[in-house]
Amino acid sequence: MTIPYGIIIMRQEIPALLIFCTY
């Protein structure tokens, strides 16, 4: 279970939960 912090930081406008579920 690794959370893409870099992607979350780059995609602050997009909900991190959606990105986490997608990845």
PDB file of C-alpha atoms in Angstrom:
ATOM      1  CA  MET A   1       0.000   0.000   0.000  1.00  0.00           C
ATOM      2  CA  THR A   2       2.110   2.879  -1.300  1.00  0.00           C
ATOM      3  CA  ILE A   3       0.509   6.312  -1.630  1.00  0.00           C
ATOM      4  CA  PRO A   4       1.852   8.367  -4.578  1.00  0.00           C
ATOM      5  CA  TYR A   5       2.636  11.519  -2.593  1.00  0.00           C
ATOM      6  CA  GLY A   6       4.292  13.093  -5.639  1.00  0.00           C
ATOM      7  CA  ILE A   7       1.149  12.626  -7.717  1.00  0.00           C
ATOM      8  CA  ILE A   8      -1.034  13.945  -4.900  1.00  0.00           C
ATOM      9  CA  ILE A   9       1.159  17.045  -4.632  1.00  0.00           C
ATOM     10  CA  MET A  10       1.065  17.566  -8.405  1.00  0.00           C
ATOM     11  CA  ARG A  11      -2.684  16.919  -8.517  1.00  0.00           C
ATOM     12  CA  GLN A  12      -3.814  18.933  -5.516  1.00  0.00           C
ATOM     13  CA  GLU A  13      -6.880  20.038  -7.487  1.00  0.00           C
ATOM     14  CA  ILE A  14      -7.928  16.433  -8.044  1.00  0.00           C
ATOM     15  CA  PRO A  15      -9.128  14.498  -4.947  1.00  0.00           C
ATOM     16  CA  ALA A  16      -6.288  12.328  -3.662  1.00  0.00           C
ATOM     17  CA  LEU A  17      -8.757   9.528  -2.897  1.00  0.00           C
ATOM     18  CA  LEU A  18      -9.712   9.188  -6.563  1.00  0.00           C
ATOM     19  CA  ILE A  19      -6.055   9.044  -7.600  1.00  0.00           C
ATOM     20  CA  PHE A  20      -5.302   6.515  -4.863  1.00  0.00           C
ATOM     21  CA  CYS A  21      -8.190   4.297  -5.986  1.00  0.00           C
ATOM     22  CA  THR A  22      -7.130   4.620  -9.618  1.00  0.00           C
ATOM     23  CA  TYR A  23      -3.556   3.597  -8.837  1.00  0.00           C
TER      24      TYR A  23
END
